[in-house]
Amino acid sequence: MIDGRRVLIILPAWNEQDGLPSILKEIQANLPGADTLVVDDGSTDRTAAVATASGSPVAQLPYNLGVGGAMRLGYRYAHLHGYDVAIQIDSDGQHDPSYVPVLLEKLKEADLVIGARFDGEGDYKVRGPRKWAMGLLSVVLSRITRTRLTDTTSGFRACNKSLIEFFANWYPVEYLGDTVESMVGAARCGFVVRQVPVAMRERTTGTPSASPIKAMVYLARAGLVLLLAMIRRMPPHLKAIAASAPDHAGRQFASR
């Protein structure tokens, strides 16, 4: 329990045997009141074994689905076990668990809280087409969510019990669906989105995509994902889940 709330930290992991022990140790040291769940996304290394050895429960997918598929399983686990809060922390070491209390505090006035890299905290930078894509997404999603957003693709995020149930029933697994489309869907069903500034660290494992060609592909795919998220119809049962959720300040359920 943290401040009277049952908190689950979900760590999607694909071939993260090298970085997981340190990030799990850091979470356990900084957040002893939180539970963890490592979702092994079809890894071919010892991800599941090292997570278990580090004292965390593990849910294993039979093959790689991507972050969206791993998080959907994590939200279903959180809903099934009655958690009040679910927090996504990536397994590559970029997300600093010491910011979790900041996300939890902001969650008192929102359903979804994003840990934003580009909001005055830290010196994380992107350039070129990737920066343009992130800027476009931030402008459009700020209008949709009716709040200022600067980092809509951040995977460092927290959601409350109502949104856990929503995501347990619907969570996109396509490219950028776990960040962009999930936020659009939540906002269209009336959930409140906010952000807090956080500093991101250099990843301890994996290799970022940095080539100009990959950056241009990212720009094109981000635009396509945003377009699809805007035109897709939300199933009626999801709006019913949202409508039955306890209200937060400023919530306006819409038919959009």
PDB file of C-alpha atoms in Angstrom:
ATOM      1  CA  MET A   1       0.000   0.000   0.000  1.00  0.00           C
ATOM      2  CA  ILE A   2       1.123   3.569  -0.779  1.00  0.00           C
ATOM      3  CA  ASP A   3      -1.046   6.322   0.757  1.00  0.00           C
ATOM      4  CA  GLY A   4      -3.824   3.807   1.246  1.00  0.00           C
ATOM      5  CA  ARG A   5      -3.781   2.624  -2.376  1.00  0.00           C
ATOM      6  CA  ARG A   6      -2.728  -0.769  -3.731  1.00  0.00           C
ATOM      7  CA  VAL A   7      -0.103  -0.003  -6.370  1.00  0.00           C
ATOM      8  CA  LEU A   8       1.133  -2.348  -9.092  1.00  0.00           C
ATOM      9  CA  ILE A   9       4.187  -1.479 -11.159  1.00  0.00           C
ATOM     10  CA  ILE A  10       4.080  -3.207 -14.541  1.00  0.00           C
ATOM     11  CA  LEU A  11       7.358  -3.753 -16.362  1.00  0.00           C
ATOM     12  CA  PRO A  12       7.014  -4.889 -19.997  1.00  0.00           C
ATOM     13  CA  ALA A  13      10.199  -6.748 -20.854  1.00  0.00           C
ATOM     14  CA  TRP A  14      11.585  -8.223 -24.064  1.00  0.00           C
ATOM     15  CA  ASN A  15      15.069  -9.706 -23.727  1.00  0.00           C
ATOM     16  CA  GLU A  16      15.901  -7.537 -20.706  1.00  0.00           C
ATOM     17  CA  GLN A  17      17.860 -10.055 -18.619  1.00  0.00           C
ATOM     18  CA  ASP A  18      20.753  -7.618 -18.157  1.00  0.00           C
ATOM     19  CA  GLY A  19      18.816  -4.572 -16.987  1.00  0.00           C
ATOM     20  CA  LEU A  20      15.958  -6.079 -14.997  1.00  0.00           C
ATOM     21  CA  PRO A  21      17.767  -6.995 -11.754  1.00  0.00           C
ATOM     22  CA  SER A  22      18.967  -3.427 -11.167  1.00  0.00           C
ATOM     23  CA  ILE A  23      15.648  -1.744 -11.968  1.00  0.00           C
ATOM     24  CA  LEU A  24      13.722  -4.216  -9.788  1.00  0.00           C
ATOM     25  CA  LYS A  25      16.180  -3.651  -6.939  1.00  0.00           C
ATOM     26  CA  GLU A  26      15.730   0.102  -7.323  1.00  0.00           C
ATOM     27  CA  ILE A  27      11.935  -0.194  -7.245  1.00  0.00           C
ATOM     28  CA  GLN A  28      12.026  -2.393  -4.166  1.00  0.00           C
ATOM     29  CA  ALA A  29      14.340   0.064  -2.406  1.00  0.00           C
ATOM     30  CA  ASN A  30      12.411   3.225  -3.301  1.00  0.00           C
ATOM     31  CA  LEU A  31       8.847   1.856  -3.305  1.00  0.00           C
ATOM     32  CA  PRO A  32       8.604  -0.950  -0.732  1.00  0.00           C
ATOM     33  CA  GLY A  33       4.827  -0.527  -0.566  1.00  0.00           C
ATOM     34  CA  ALA A  34       4.309  -1.312  -4.274  1.00  0.00           C
ATOM     35  CA  ASP A  35       3.992  -4.683  -5.983  1.00  0.00           C
ATOM     36  CA  THR A  36       5.659  -5.465  -9.300  1.00  0.00           C
ATOM     37  CA  LEU A  37       4.726  -7.583 -12.294  1.00  0.00           C
ATOM     38  CA  VAL A  38       7.220  -8.317 -15.057  1.00  0.00           C
ATOM     39  CA  VAL A  39       5.488  -9.176 -18.333  1.00  0.00           C
ATOM     40  CA  ASP A  40       7.918 -11.287 -20.341  1.00  0.00           C
ATOM     41  CA  ASP A  41       6.988 -10.414 -23.921  1.00  0.00           C
ATOM     42  CA  GLY A  42       8.154 -13.589 -25.628  1.00  0.00           C
ATOM     43  CA  SER A  43      11.812 -13.174 -24.649  1.00  0.00           C
ATOM     44  CA  THR A  44      14.430 -15.582 -25.940  1.00  0.00           C
ATOM     45  CA  ASP A  45      16.859 -14.908 -23.096  1.00  0.00           C
ATOM     46  CA  ARG A  46      16.582 -15.399 -19.308  1.00  0.00           C
ATOM     47  CA  THR A  47      14.282 -12.435 -18.671  1.00  0.00           C
ATOM     48  CA  ALA A  48      11.683 -14.501 -16.789  1.00  0.00           C
ATOM     49  CA  ALA A  49      14.283 -16.338 -14.737  1.00  0.00           C
ATOM     50  CA  VAL A  50      16.151 -13.224 -13.592  1.00  0.00           C
ATOM     51  CA  ALA A  51      12.881 -11.452 -12.755  1.00  0.00           C
ATOM     52  CA  THR A  52      11.784 -14.383 -10.617  1.00  0.00           C
ATOM     53  CA  ALA A  53      15.190 -14.524  -8.938  1.00  0.00           C
ATOM     54  CA  SER A  54      14.823 -10.811  -8.149  1.00  0.00           C
ATOM     55  CA  GLY A  55      11.572 -11.497  -6.315  1.00  0.00           C
ATOM     56  CA  SER A  56       8.999 -10.307  -8.845  1.00  0.00           C
ATOM     57  CA  PRO A  57       5.987 -12.230 -10.165  1.00  0.00           C
ATOM     58  CA  VAL A  58       6.229 -12.865 -13.907  1.00  0.00           C
ATOM     59  CA  ALA A  59       3.575 -13.210 -16.591  1.00  0.00           C
ATOM     60  CA  GLN A  60       4.883 -14.789 -19.790  1.00  0.00           C
ATOM     61  CA  LEU A  61       3.566 -14.299 -23.296  1.00  0.00           C
ATOM     62  CA  PRO A  62       4.252 -17.192 -25.700  1.00  0.00           C
ATOM     63  CA  TYR A  63       5.591 -14.847 -28.397  1.00  0.00           C
ATOM     64  CA  ASN A  64       6.488 -11.199 -28.824  1.00  0.00           C
ATOM     65  CA  LEU A  65       3.458  -8.877 -29.047  1.00  0.00           C
ATOM     66  CA  GLY A  66       5.154  -5.562 -28.382  1.00  0.00           C
ATOM     67  CA  VAL A  67       4.643  -3.141 -25.506  1.00  0.00           C
ATOM     68  CA  GLY A  68       0.908  -2.809 -26.158  1.00  0.00           C
ATOM     69  CA  GLY A  69       0.296  -6.542 -25.849  1.00  0.00           C
ATOM     70  CA  ALA A  70       2.439  -6.781 -22.730  1.00  0.00           C
ATOM     71  CA  MET A  71       0.690  -3.850 -21.059  1.00  0.00           C
ATOM     72  CA  ARG A  72      -2.754  -5.185 -21.929  1.00  0.00           C
ATOM     73  CA  LEU A  73      -1.886  -8.357 -20.045  1.00  0.00           C
ATOM     74  CA  GLY A  74      -0.533  -6.247 -17.188  1.00  0.00           C
ATOM     75  CA  TYR A  75      -3.750  -4.223 -16.930  1.00  0.00           C
ATOM     76  CA  ARG A  76      -5.838  -7.384 -16.939  1.00  0.00           C
ATOM     77  CA  TYR A  77      -3.722  -8.724 -14.091  1.00  0.00           C
ATOM     78  CA  ALA A  78      -4.138  -5.440 -12.190  1.00  0.00           C
ATOM     79  CA  HIS A  79      -7.911  -5.472 -12.712  1.00  0.00           C
ATOM     80  CA  LEU A  80      -8.251  -9.136 -11.749  1.00  0.00           C
ATOM     81  CA  HIS A  81      -6.312  -8.569  -8.519  1.00  0.00           C
ATOM     82  CA  GLY A  82      -8.097  -5.367  -7.536  1.00  0.00           C
ATOM     83  CA  TYR A  83      -5.262  -2.844  -7.688  1.00  0.00           C
ATOM     84  CA  ASP A  84      -6.101   0.840  -7.246  1.00  0.00           C
ATOM     85  CA  VAL A  85      -3.187   2.126  -9.330  1.00  0.00           C
ATOM     86  CA  ALA A  86      -1.124   0.689 -12.183  1.00  0.00           C
ATOM     87  CA  ILE A  87       2.177   2.275 -13.190  1.00  0.00           C
ATOM     88  CA  GLN A  88       4.196   1.419 -16.279  1.00  0.00           C
ATOM     89  CA  ILE A  89       7.969   1.478 -15.885  1.00  0.00           C
ATOM     90  CA  ASP A  90      10.110   0.295 -18.779  1.00  0.00           C
ATOM     91  CA  SER A  91      12.720  -2.373 -18.143  1.00  0.00           C
ATOM     92  CA  ASP A  92      15.583  -0.592 -19.915  1.00  0.00           C
ATOM     93  CA  GLY A  93      16.377   1.741 -17.012  1.00  0.00           C
ATOM     94  CA  GLN A  94      15.182   5.024 -18.580  1.00  0.00           C
ATOM     95  CA  HIS A  95      12.365   5.574 -16.080  1.00  0.00           C
ATOM     96  CA  ASP A  96      13.429   6.727 -12.619  1.00  0.00           C
ATOM     97  CA  PRO A  97      11.226   5.090  -9.932  1.00  0.00           C
ATOM     98  CA  SER A  98      11.895   8.025  -7.585  1.00  0.00           C
ATOM     99  CA  TYR A  99       9.334  10.015  -9.624  1.00  0.00           C
ATOM    100  CA  VAL A 100       6.524   7.546  -8.862  1.00  0.00           C
ATOM    101  CA  PRO A 101       5.291   9.527  -5.806  1.00  0.00           C
ATOM    102  CA  VAL A 102       4.968  12.596  -8.061  1.00  0.00           C
ATOM    103  CA  LEU A 103       2.790  10.631 -10.492  1.00  0.00           C
ATOM    104  CA  LEU A 104       0.711   9.266  -7.614  1.00  0.00           C
ATOM    105  CA  GLU A 105       0.100  12.748  -6.206  1.00  0.00           C
ATOM    106  CA  LYS A 106      -1.072  14.046  -9.596  1.00  0.00           C
ATOM    107  CA  LEU A 107      -3.302  10.996  -9.976  1.00  0.00           C
ATOM    108  CA  LYS A 108      -5.545  12.458  -7.257  1.00  0.00           C
ATOM    109  CA  GLU A 109      -6.909  14.874  -9.873  1.00  0.00           C
ATOM    110  CA  ALA A 110      -6.720  12.715 -12.998  1.00  0.00           C
ATOM    111  CA  ASP A 111      -7.274   9.232 -14.374  1.00  0.00           C
ATOM    112  CA  LEU A 112      -4.067   9.041 -16.426  1.00  0.00           C
ATOM    113  CA  VAL A 113      -0.806  10.798 -15.570  1.00  0.00           C
ATOM    114  CA  ILE A 114       2.093  10.959 -18.026  1.00  0.00           C
ATOM    115  CA  GLY A 115       5.710  11.372 -16.928  1.00  0.00           C
ATOM    116  CA  ALA A 116       6.833  13.973 -19.489  1.00  0.00           C
ATOM    117  CA  ARG A 117      10.425  14.341 -20.669  1.00  0.00           C
ATOM    118  CA  PHE A 118      10.046  17.762 -22.288  1.00  0.00           C
ATOM    119  CA  ASP A 119       8.546  19.828 -19.489  1.00  0.00           C
ATOM    120  CA  GLY A 120      11.517  21.521 -17.860  1.00  0.00           C
ATOM    121  CA  GLU A 121      12.975  18.550 -15.976  1.00  0.00           C
ATOM    122  CA  GLY A 122      16.222  16.954 -17.151  1.00  0.00           C
ATOM    123  CA  ASP A 123      17.984  17.442 -20.483  1.00  0.00           C
ATOM    124  CA  TYR A 124      16.524  14.661 -22.673  1.00  0.00           C
ATOM    125  CA  LYS A 125      16.482  15.813 -26.323  1.00  0.00           C
ATOM    126  CA  VAL A 126      15.338  14.529 -29.718  1.00  0.00           C
ATOM    127  CA  ARG A 127      16.037  16.008 -33.139  1.00  0.00           C
ATOM    128  CA  GLY A 128      14.885  15.952 -36.736  1.00  0.00           C
ATOM    129  CA  PRO A 129      11.763  14.141 -37.981  1.00  0.00           C
ATOM    130  CA  ARG A 130      11.296  12.380 -34.649  1.00  0.00           C
ATOM    131  CA  LYS A 131      11.091  15.760 -32.917  1.00  0.00           C
ATOM    132  CA  TRP A 132       8.625  16.996 -35.537  1.00  0.00           C
ATOM    133  CA  ALA A 133       6.415  13.934 -35.038  1.00  0.00           C
ATOM    134  CA  MET A 134       6.449  14.338 -31.260  1.00  0.00           C
ATOM    135  CA  GLY A 135       5.609  18.021 -31.638  1.00  0.00           C
ATOM    136  CA  LEU A 136       2.670  17.281 -33.936  1.00  0.00           C
ATOM    137  CA  LEU A 137       1.341  14.602 -31.604  1.00  0.00           C
ATOM    138  CA  SER A 138       1.653  16.919 -28.605  1.00  0.00           C
ATOM    139  CA  VAL A 139      -0.275  19.737 -30.310  1.00  0.00           C
ATOM    140  CA  VAL A 140      -3.123  17.503 -31.481  1.00  0.00           C
ATOM    141  CA  LEU A 141      -3.400  15.456 -28.290  1.00  0.00           C
ATOM    142  CA  SER A 142      -3.303  18.584 -26.141  1.00  0.00           C
ATOM    143  CA  ARG A 143      -6.464  19.719 -27.928  1.00  0.00           C
ATOM    144  CA  ILE A 144      -8.110  16.319 -27.586  1.00  0.00           C
ATOM    145  CA  THR A 145      -7.333  15.974 -23.880  1.00  0.00           C
ATOM    146  CA  ARG A 146      -7.907  19.672 -23.139  1.00  0.00           C
ATOM    147  CA  THR A 147      -4.632  20.011 -21.290  1.00  0.00           C
ATOM    148  CA  ARG A 148      -1.045  20.892 -22.129  1.00  0.00           C
ATOM    149  CA  LEU A 149       0.952  17.811 -23.136  1.00  0.00           C
ATOM    150  CA  THR A 150       4.581  17.812 -24.228  1.00  0.00           C
ATOM    151  CA  ASP A 151       5.473  14.114 -24.332  1.00  0.00           C
ATOM    152  CA  THR A 152       2.618  11.987 -25.637  1.00  0.00           C
ATOM    153  CA  THR A 153       4.836   8.999 -26.472  1.00  0.00           C
ATOM    154  CA  SER A 154       6.218   8.592 -22.960  1.00  0.00           C
ATOM    155  CA  GLY A 155       5.774   5.097 -21.561  1.00  0.00           C
ATOM    156  CA  PHE A 156       6.203   6.319 -17.978  1.00  0.00           C
ATOM    157  CA  ARG A 157       2.572   6.619 -16.886  1.00  0.00           C
ATOM    158  CA  ALA A 158       0.154   5.914 -14.062  1.00  0.00           C
ATOM    159  CA  CYS A 159      -3.571   5.228 -14.137  1.00  0.00           C
ATOM    160  CA  ASN A 160      -6.277   4.809 -11.521  1.00  0.00           C
ATOM    161  CA  LYS A 161      -8.672   1.946 -10.865  1.00  0.00           C
ATOM    162  CA  SER A 162     -11.324   3.142 -13.299  1.00  0.00           C
ATOM    163  CA  LEU A 163      -8.849   3.374 -16.148  1.00  0.00           C
ATOM    164  CA  ILE A 164      -7.309   0.013 -15.217  1.00  0.00           C
ATOM    165  CA  GLU A 165     -10.715  -1.567 -15.868  1.00  0.00           C
ATOM    166  CA  PHE A 166     -11.024   0.377 -19.131  1.00  0.00           C
ATOM    167  CA  PHE A 167      -7.580  -0.704 -20.356  1.00  0.00           C
ATOM    168  CA  ALA A 168      -8.180  -4.294 -19.211  1.00  0.00           C
ATOM    169  CA  ASN A 169     -11.076  -4.398 -21.676  1.00  0.00           C
ATOM    170  CA  TRP A 170      -9.422  -2.379 -24.449  1.00  0.00           C
ATOM    171  CA  TYR A 171      -5.777  -1.607 -25.053  1.00  0.00           C
ATOM    172  CA  PRO A 172      -4.248  -1.129 -28.520  1.00  0.00           C
ATOM    173  CA  VAL A 173      -1.330  -3.361 -29.446  1.00  0.00           C
ATOM    174  CA  GLU A 174      -0.350  -1.730 -32.748  1.00  0.00           C
ATOM    175  CA  TYR A 175       2.696   0.515 -33.214  1.00  0.00           C
ATOM    176  CA  LEU A 176       2.360   3.568 -30.915  1.00  0.00           C
ATOM    177  CA  GLY A 177      -1.046   2.255 -29.876  1.00  0.00           C
ATOM    178  CA  ASP A 178       0.146   1.802 -26.301  1.00  0.00           C
ATOM    179  CA  THR A 179       0.922   5.523 -26.045  1.00  0.00           C
ATOM    180  CA  VAL A 180      -0.933   7.611 -28.638  1.00  0.00           C
ATOM    181  CA  GLU A 181      -4.069   5.590 -29.370  1.00  0.00           C
ATOM    182  CA  SER A 182      -4.615   4.532 -25.765  1.00  0.00           C
ATOM    183  CA  MET A 183      -4.538   8.194 -24.726  1.00  0.00           C
ATOM    184  CA  VAL A 184      -6.912   9.243 -27.496  1.00  0.00           C
ATOM    185  CA  GLY A 185      -9.338   6.444 -26.594  1.00  0.00           C
ATOM    186  CA  ALA A 186      -9.275   7.336 -22.905  1.00  0.00           C
ATOM    187  CA  ALA A 187      -9.823  11.026 -23.622  1.00  0.00           C
ATOM    188  CA  ARG A 188     -12.696  10.364 -26.033  1.00  0.00           C
ATOM    189  CA  CYS A 189     -14.438   8.392 -23.293  1.00  0.00           C
ATOM    190  CA  GLY A 190     -14.080  11.262 -20.839  1.00  0.00           C
ATOM    191  CA  PHE A 191     -11.080  10.240 -18.748  1.00  0.00           C
ATOM    192  CA  VAL A 192      -8.908  13.056 -17.454  1.00  0.00           C
ATOM    193  CA  VAL A 193      -5.279  13.158 -18.661  1.00  0.00           C
ATOM    194  CA  ARG A 194      -2.522  15.199 -17.031  1.00  0.00           C
ATOM    195  CA  GLN A 195       1.275  15.230 -17.088  1.00  0.00           C
ATOM    196  CA  VAL A 196       4.111  15.853 -14.633  1.00  0.00           C
ATOM    197  CA  PRO A 197       7.721  16.730 -15.526  1.00  0.00           C
ATOM    198  CA  VAL A 198      10.272  13.951 -15.083  1.00  0.00           C
ATOM    199  CA  ALA A 199      13.916  13.443 -16.027  1.00  0.00           C
ATOM    200  CA  MET A 200      14.666  10.417 -18.168  1.00  0.00           C
ATOM    201  CA  ARG A 201      17.936   8.490 -17.922  1.00  0.00           C
ATOM    202  CA  GLU A 202      20.036   6.808 -20.562  1.00  0.00           C
ATOM    203  CA  ARG A 203      18.839   3.284 -21.211  1.00  0.00           C
ATOM    204  CA  THR A 204      20.998   0.566 -19.693  1.00  0.00           C
ATOM    205  CA  THR A 205      20.101  -2.023 -22.367  1.00  0.00           C
ATOM    206  CA  GLY A 206      18.991  -2.002 -25.975  1.00  0.00           C
ATOM    207  CA  THR A 207      19.835   0.376 -28.810  1.00  0.00           C
ATOM    208  CA  PRO A 208      17.739   3.426 -29.760  1.00  0.00           C
ATOM    209  CA  SER A 209      16.724   4.033 -33.379  1.00  0.00           C
ATOM    210  CA  ALA A 210      18.630   7.100 -34.551  1.00  0.00           C
ATOM    211  CA  SER A 211      19.094   6.942 -38.324  1.00  0.00           C
ATOM    212  CA  PRO A 212      17.462   9.629 -40.539  1.00  0.00           C
ATOM    213  CA  ILE A 213      15.540   6.987 -42.497  1.00  0.00           C
ATOM    214  CA  LYS A 214      14.104   5.447 -39.345  1.00  0.00           C
ATOM    215  CA  ALA A 215      13.208   8.907 -38.105  1.00  0.00           C
ATOM    216  CA  MET A 216      11.259   9.663 -41.301  1.00  0.00           C
ATOM    217  CA  VAL A 217       9.466   6.329 -41.041  1.00  0.00           C
ATOM    218  CA  TYR A 218       8.615   7.196 -37.442  1.00  0.00           C
ATOM    219  CA  LEU A 219       7.129  10.528 -38.563  1.00  0.00           C
ATOM    220  CA  ALA A 220       4.946   8.881 -41.205  1.00  0.00           C
ATOM    221  CA  ARG A 221       3.773   6.077 -38.933  1.00  0.00           C
ATOM    222  CA  ALA A 222       3.019   8.478 -36.078  1.00  0.00           C
ATOM    223  CA  GLY A 223       0.763  10.520 -38.362  1.00  0.00           C
ATOM    224  CA  LEU A 224      -1.031   7.401 -39.545  1.00  0.00           C
ATOM    225  CA  VAL A 225      -1.539   6.123 -35.993  1.00  0.00           C
ATOM    226  CA  LEU A 226      -2.994   9.476 -34.951  1.00  0.00           C
ATOM    227  CA  LEU A 227      -5.371   9.508 -37.911  1.00  0.00           C
ATOM    228  CA  LEU A 228      -6.610   5.980 -37.205  1.00  0.00           C
ATOM    229  CA  ALA A 229      -7.036   6.768 -33.512  1.00  0.00           C
ATOM    230  CA  MET A 230      -9.246   9.741 -34.374  1.00  0.00           C
ATOM    231  CA  ILE A 231     -11.538   7.944 -36.823  1.00  0.00           C
ATOM    232  CA  ARG A 232     -11.980   4.621 -35.034  1.00  0.00           C
ATOM    233  CA  ARG A 233     -15.264   4.247 -33.187  1.00  0.00           C
ATOM    234  CA  MET A 234     -15.104   3.337 -29.515  1.00  0.00           C
ATOM    235  CA  PRO A 235     -17.232   0.275 -28.644  1.00  0.00           C
ATOM    236  CA  PRO A 236     -20.343   1.135 -26.581  1.00  0.00           C
ATOM    237  CA  HIS A 237     -19.327  -1.095 -23.661  1.00  0.00           C
ATOM    238  CA  LEU A 238     -16.164   0.976 -23.175  1.00  0.00           C
ATOM    239  CA  LYS A 239     -18.172   4.181 -22.901  1.00  0.00           C
ATOM    240  CA  ALA A 240     -20.377   2.407 -20.367  1.00  0.00           C
ATOM    241  CA  ILE A 241     -17.313   1.521 -18.277  1.00  0.00           C
ATOM    242  CA  ALA A 242     -16.160   5.136 -18.416  1.00  0.00           C
ATOM    243  CA  ALA A 243     -19.599   6.481 -17.570  1.00  0.00           C
ATOM    244  CA  SER A 244     -19.806   4.314 -14.456  1.00  0.00           C
ATOM    245  CA  ALA A 245     -16.413   5.469 -13.151  1.00  0.00           C
ATOM    246  CA  PRO A 246     -16.205   7.911 -10.211  1.00  0.00           C
ATOM    247  CA  ASP A 247     -15.884  11.473 -11.532  1.00  0.00           C
ATOM    248  CA  HIS A 248     -12.797  13.612 -11.208  1.00  0.00           C
ATOM    249  CA  ALA A 249     -12.667  17.400 -11.262  1.00  0.00           C
ATOM    250  CA  GLY A 250     -13.279  18.714 -14.738  1.00  0.00           C
ATOM    251  CA  ARG A 251     -14.451  15.449 -16.276  1.00  0.00           C
ATOM    252  CA  GLN A 252     -16.929  15.892 -19.090  1.00  0.00           C
ATOM    253  CA  PHE A 253     -18.290  12.731 -20.636  1.00  0.00           C
ATOM    254  CA  ALA A 254     -18.715  13.342 -24.314  1.00  0.00           C
ATOM    255  CA  SER A 255     -20.285  11.580 -27.240  1.00  0.00           C
ATOM    256  CA  ARG A 256     -17.324  12.391 -29.449  1.00  0.00           C
TER     257      ARG A 256
END
